[in-house]
XYZ file of C-alpha atoms in Angstrom:
288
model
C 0.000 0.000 0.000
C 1.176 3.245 -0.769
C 0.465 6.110 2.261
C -0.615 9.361 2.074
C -2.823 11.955 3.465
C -4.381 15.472 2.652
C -2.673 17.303 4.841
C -3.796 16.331 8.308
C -3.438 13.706 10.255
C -6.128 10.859 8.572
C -3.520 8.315 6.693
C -5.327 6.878 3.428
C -3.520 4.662 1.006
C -3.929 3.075 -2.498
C -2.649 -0.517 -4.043
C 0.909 0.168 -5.382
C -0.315 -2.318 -8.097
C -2.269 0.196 -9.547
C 0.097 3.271 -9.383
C 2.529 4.148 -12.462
C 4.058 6.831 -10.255
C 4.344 9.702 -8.133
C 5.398 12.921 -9.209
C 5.069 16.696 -7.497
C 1.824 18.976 -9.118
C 2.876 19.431 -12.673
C 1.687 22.306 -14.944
C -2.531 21.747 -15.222
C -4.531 23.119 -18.068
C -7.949 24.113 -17.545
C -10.730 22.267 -19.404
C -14.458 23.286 -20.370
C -16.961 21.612 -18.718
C -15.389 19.734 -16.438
C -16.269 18.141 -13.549
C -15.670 19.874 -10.339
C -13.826 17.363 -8.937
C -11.355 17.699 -11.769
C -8.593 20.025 -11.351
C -7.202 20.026 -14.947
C -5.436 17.817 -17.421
C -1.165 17.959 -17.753
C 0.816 15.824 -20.604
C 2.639 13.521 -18.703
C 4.482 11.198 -20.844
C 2.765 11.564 -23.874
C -0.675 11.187 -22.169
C -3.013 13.955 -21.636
C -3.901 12.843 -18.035
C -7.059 14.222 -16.172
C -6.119 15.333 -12.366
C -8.572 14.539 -9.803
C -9.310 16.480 -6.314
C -9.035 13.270 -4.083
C -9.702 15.056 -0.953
C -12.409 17.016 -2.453
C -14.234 13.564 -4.432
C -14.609 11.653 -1.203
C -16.043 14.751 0.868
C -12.712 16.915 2.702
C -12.140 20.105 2.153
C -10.211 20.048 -1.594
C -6.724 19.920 -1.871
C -4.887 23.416 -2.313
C -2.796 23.724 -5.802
C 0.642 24.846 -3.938
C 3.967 23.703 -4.939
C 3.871 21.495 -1.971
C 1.144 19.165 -3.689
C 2.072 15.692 -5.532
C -0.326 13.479 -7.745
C -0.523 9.949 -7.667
C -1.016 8.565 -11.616
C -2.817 5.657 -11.103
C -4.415 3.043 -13.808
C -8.279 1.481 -12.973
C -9.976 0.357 -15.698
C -7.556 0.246 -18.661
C -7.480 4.287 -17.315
C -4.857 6.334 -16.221
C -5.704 9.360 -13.855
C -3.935 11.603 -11.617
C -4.844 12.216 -7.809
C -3.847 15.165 -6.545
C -2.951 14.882 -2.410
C -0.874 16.644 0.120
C 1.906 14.261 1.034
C 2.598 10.563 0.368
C 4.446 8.667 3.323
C 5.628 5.317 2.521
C 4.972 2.073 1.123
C 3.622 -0.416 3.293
C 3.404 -4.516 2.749
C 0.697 -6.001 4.498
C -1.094 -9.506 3.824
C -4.546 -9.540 2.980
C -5.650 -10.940 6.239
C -4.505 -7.735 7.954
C -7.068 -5.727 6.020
C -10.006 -5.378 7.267
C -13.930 -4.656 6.023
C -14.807 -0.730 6.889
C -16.704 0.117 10.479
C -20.493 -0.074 9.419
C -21.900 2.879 10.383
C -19.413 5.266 9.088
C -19.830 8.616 7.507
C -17.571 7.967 4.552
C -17.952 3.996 4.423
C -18.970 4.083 0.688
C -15.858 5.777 -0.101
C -13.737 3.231 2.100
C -13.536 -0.209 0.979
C -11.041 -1.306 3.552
C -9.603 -0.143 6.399
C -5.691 -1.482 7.576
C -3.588 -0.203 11.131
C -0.029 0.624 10.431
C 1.482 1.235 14.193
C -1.214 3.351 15.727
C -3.085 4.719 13.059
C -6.038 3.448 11.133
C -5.291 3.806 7.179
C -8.249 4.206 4.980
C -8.202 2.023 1.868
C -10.224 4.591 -0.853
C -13.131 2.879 -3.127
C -11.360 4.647 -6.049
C -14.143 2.752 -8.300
C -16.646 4.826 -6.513
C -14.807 8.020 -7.097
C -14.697 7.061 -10.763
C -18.297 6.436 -11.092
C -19.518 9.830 -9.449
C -16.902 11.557 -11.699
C -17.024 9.376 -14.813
C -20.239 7.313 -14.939
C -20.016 3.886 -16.834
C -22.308 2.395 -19.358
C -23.676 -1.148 -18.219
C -25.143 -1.334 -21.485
C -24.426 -5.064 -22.897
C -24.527 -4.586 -26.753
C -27.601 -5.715 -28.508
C -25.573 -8.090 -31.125
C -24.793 -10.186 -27.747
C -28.342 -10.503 -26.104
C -29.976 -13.247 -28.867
C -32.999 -14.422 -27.411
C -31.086 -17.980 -27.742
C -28.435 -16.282 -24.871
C -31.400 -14.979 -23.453
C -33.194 -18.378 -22.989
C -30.535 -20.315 -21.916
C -29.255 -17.939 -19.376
C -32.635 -17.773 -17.544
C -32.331 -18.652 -13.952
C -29.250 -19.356 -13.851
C -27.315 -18.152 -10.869
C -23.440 -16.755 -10.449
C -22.047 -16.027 -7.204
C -20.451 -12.615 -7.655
C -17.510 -11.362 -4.838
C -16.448 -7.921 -4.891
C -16.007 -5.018 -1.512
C -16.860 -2.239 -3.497
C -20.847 -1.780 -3.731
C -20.232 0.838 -6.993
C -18.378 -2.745 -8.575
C -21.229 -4.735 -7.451
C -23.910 -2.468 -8.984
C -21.881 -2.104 -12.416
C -21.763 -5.830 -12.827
C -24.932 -6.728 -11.336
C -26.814 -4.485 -13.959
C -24.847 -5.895 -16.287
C -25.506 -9.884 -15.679
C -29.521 -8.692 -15.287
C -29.592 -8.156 -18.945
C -28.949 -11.676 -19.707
C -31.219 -12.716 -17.049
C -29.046 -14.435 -14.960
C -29.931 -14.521 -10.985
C -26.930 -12.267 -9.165
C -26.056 -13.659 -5.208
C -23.341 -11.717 -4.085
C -20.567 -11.698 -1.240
C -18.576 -8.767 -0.584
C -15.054 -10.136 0.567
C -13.633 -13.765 -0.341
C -14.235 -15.101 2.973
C -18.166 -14.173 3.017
C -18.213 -16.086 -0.289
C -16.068 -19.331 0.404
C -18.313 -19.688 3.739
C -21.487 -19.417 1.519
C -19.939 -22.033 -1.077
C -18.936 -24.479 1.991
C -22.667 -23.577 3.921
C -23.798 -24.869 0.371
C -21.593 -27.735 0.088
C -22.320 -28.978 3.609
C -26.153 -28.916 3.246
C -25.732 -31.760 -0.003
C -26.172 -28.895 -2.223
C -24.433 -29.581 -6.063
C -22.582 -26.354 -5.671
C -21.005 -26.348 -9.401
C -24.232 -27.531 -10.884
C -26.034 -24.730 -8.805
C -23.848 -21.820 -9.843
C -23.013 -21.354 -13.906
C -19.753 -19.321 -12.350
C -18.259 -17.454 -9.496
C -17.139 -13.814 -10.891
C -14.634 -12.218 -7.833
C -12.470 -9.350 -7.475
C -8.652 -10.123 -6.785
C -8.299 -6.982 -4.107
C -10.976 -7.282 -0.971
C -10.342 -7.246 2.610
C -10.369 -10.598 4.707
C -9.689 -13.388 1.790
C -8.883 -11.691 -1.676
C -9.590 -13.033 -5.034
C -6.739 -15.608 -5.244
C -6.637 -16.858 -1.783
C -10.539 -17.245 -2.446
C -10.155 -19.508 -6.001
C -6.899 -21.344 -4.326
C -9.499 -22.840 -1.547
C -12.310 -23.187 -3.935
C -9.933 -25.555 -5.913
C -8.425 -27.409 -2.666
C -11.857 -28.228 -1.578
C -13.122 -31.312 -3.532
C -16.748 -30.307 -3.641
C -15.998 -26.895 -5.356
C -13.134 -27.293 -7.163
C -14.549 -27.837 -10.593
C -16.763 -24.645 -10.261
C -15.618 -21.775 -12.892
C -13.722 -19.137 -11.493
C -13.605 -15.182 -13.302
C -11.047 -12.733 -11.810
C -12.857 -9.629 -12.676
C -10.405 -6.745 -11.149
C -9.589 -3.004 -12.096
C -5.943 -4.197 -11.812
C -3.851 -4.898 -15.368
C -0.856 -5.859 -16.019
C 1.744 -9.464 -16.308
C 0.982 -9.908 -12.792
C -2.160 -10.817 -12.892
C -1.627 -13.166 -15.601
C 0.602 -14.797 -13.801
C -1.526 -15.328 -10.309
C -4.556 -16.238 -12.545
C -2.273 -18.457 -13.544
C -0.948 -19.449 -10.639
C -3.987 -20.127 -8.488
C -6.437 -21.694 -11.284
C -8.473 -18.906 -11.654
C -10.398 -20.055 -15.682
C -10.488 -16.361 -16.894
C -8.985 -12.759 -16.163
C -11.525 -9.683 -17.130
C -10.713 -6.435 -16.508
C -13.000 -4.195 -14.919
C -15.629 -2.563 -16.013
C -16.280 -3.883 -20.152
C -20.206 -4.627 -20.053
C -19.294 -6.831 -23.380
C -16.248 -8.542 -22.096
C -18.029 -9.834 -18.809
C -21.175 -10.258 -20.951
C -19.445 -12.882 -23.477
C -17.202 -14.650 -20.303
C -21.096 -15.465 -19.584
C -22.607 -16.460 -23.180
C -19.247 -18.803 -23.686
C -19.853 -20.896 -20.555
C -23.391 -20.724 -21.263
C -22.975 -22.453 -24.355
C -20.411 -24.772 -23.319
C -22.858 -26.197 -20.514
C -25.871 -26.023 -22.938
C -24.124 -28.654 -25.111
């Protein structure tokens, strides 16, 4: 995790996975239109790369624009994107165990999807998919060339058990998978899904001829997405069930722990068409 903070004493941090680097407040130009949030664009690199007010998108006071400032280029979503904060500290490594769900019950939880301590201090983990979505809203739209009423009937009440900690992630894909028709059950962190699978398993239930596919994030707190599909395939009565890593990270190393832990398919988040087809194929191939 990377560290930083706006200025005051609340630490918040970021995957490293997704950050390209860190760099003091370039030059910004202004741009028409835009959304408050966004501070201006600077040509970093060859890419013309919009700067966002992270303070000021998850509710604190915004970020001054002082020589002091530093933006975080990060890449979600096959995007890149700035975030301009006060200060970065450090780079932490923590297991996945360490973080933890968010407090229920607090002010900014649906701009937190994690919490972690490092000594003393809580450190926020930032839903940056949420920020995204209130700045940049995404189409769920599946294109009409995919939904043939032949998809349509053969994906009817089928069900797909689908793990992910941020509620914006859960609502993109869910609207997606209810154009095809497909029954949604969803878990929000890898443990809360495994338990379900083995509550399944344990009452007799068929688990991989209830579920067409499980469809799971790789970053949540508790269990992530690999630890989740590495006990899914140690446990005989789930290990044939078809596993999607469906993440906002990119990149060789995610290849290589799909790889690595038997996961059947990588998607990056959020295609509507890309998740859409991972669907129609197994659809088909169990239809045969």
């Amino acid at each position: 995790l990377l560290l930083f903070n706006f200025g005051a004493e609340q630490t918040f941090a970021l995957n490293v996975f997704k950050i390209q680097e860190v760099l003091k407040l370039p030059n910004l130009s202004k741009m028409p239109y835009r959304h408050p949030c966004v501070v201006g664009v600077s040509h970093i690199r060859d890419h013309t790369v919009p700067v966002i007010n992270l303070a000021q998108a998850i509710g604190f006071t915004p970020t001054p624009l002082t020589d002091d400032a530093t933006i975080i280029i990060t890449e979600y979503n096959r995007t890149v994107q700035a975030f301009l904060v006060g200060n970065v500290d450090r780079i932490v490594n923590m297991n996945w165990d360490q973080i933890l769900p968010p407090p229920m019950g607090t002010g900014r939880a649906h701009y937190m999807t994690a919490i972690t301590y490092h000594g003393d201090s809580i450190v926020e983990i930032i839903d940056v998919e949420r920020v995204l979505a209130d700045i940049r809203p995404y189409n769920l739209d599946v294109s009409s060339d995919i939904l043939t009423e032949d998809l349509l009937q053969v994906a009817e009440g089928r069900e797909i058990l689908l793990v992910d900690d941020s509620p914006v992630a859960i609502s993109q894909a869910s609207g997606t998978l209810a154009q095809l028709g497909v029954n949604v059950i969803t878990a929000k962190n890898g443990l809360e899904a495994y338990n379900l699978l083995k509550g399944w398993a344990d009452e007799g239930v068929n688990v991989v001829e209830k579920l067409l596919m499980v469809i799971t994030d790789a970053e949540m707190p508790a269990m992530d997405g690999y630890r989740l599909t590495t006990e899914i395939r140690d446990d005989p009565r789930l290990k044939d069930l078809h596993v999607v890593l469906h993440t906002s990270l990119s990149g060789n190393f995610n290849k290589a722990m799909v790889k690595k832990v038997g996961c059947d398919q990588f998607l990056s988040k959020f295609q509507p068409d890309e998740l859409a087809k991972a669907v129609e194929k197994k659809l088909r191939e169990t239809a045969r």
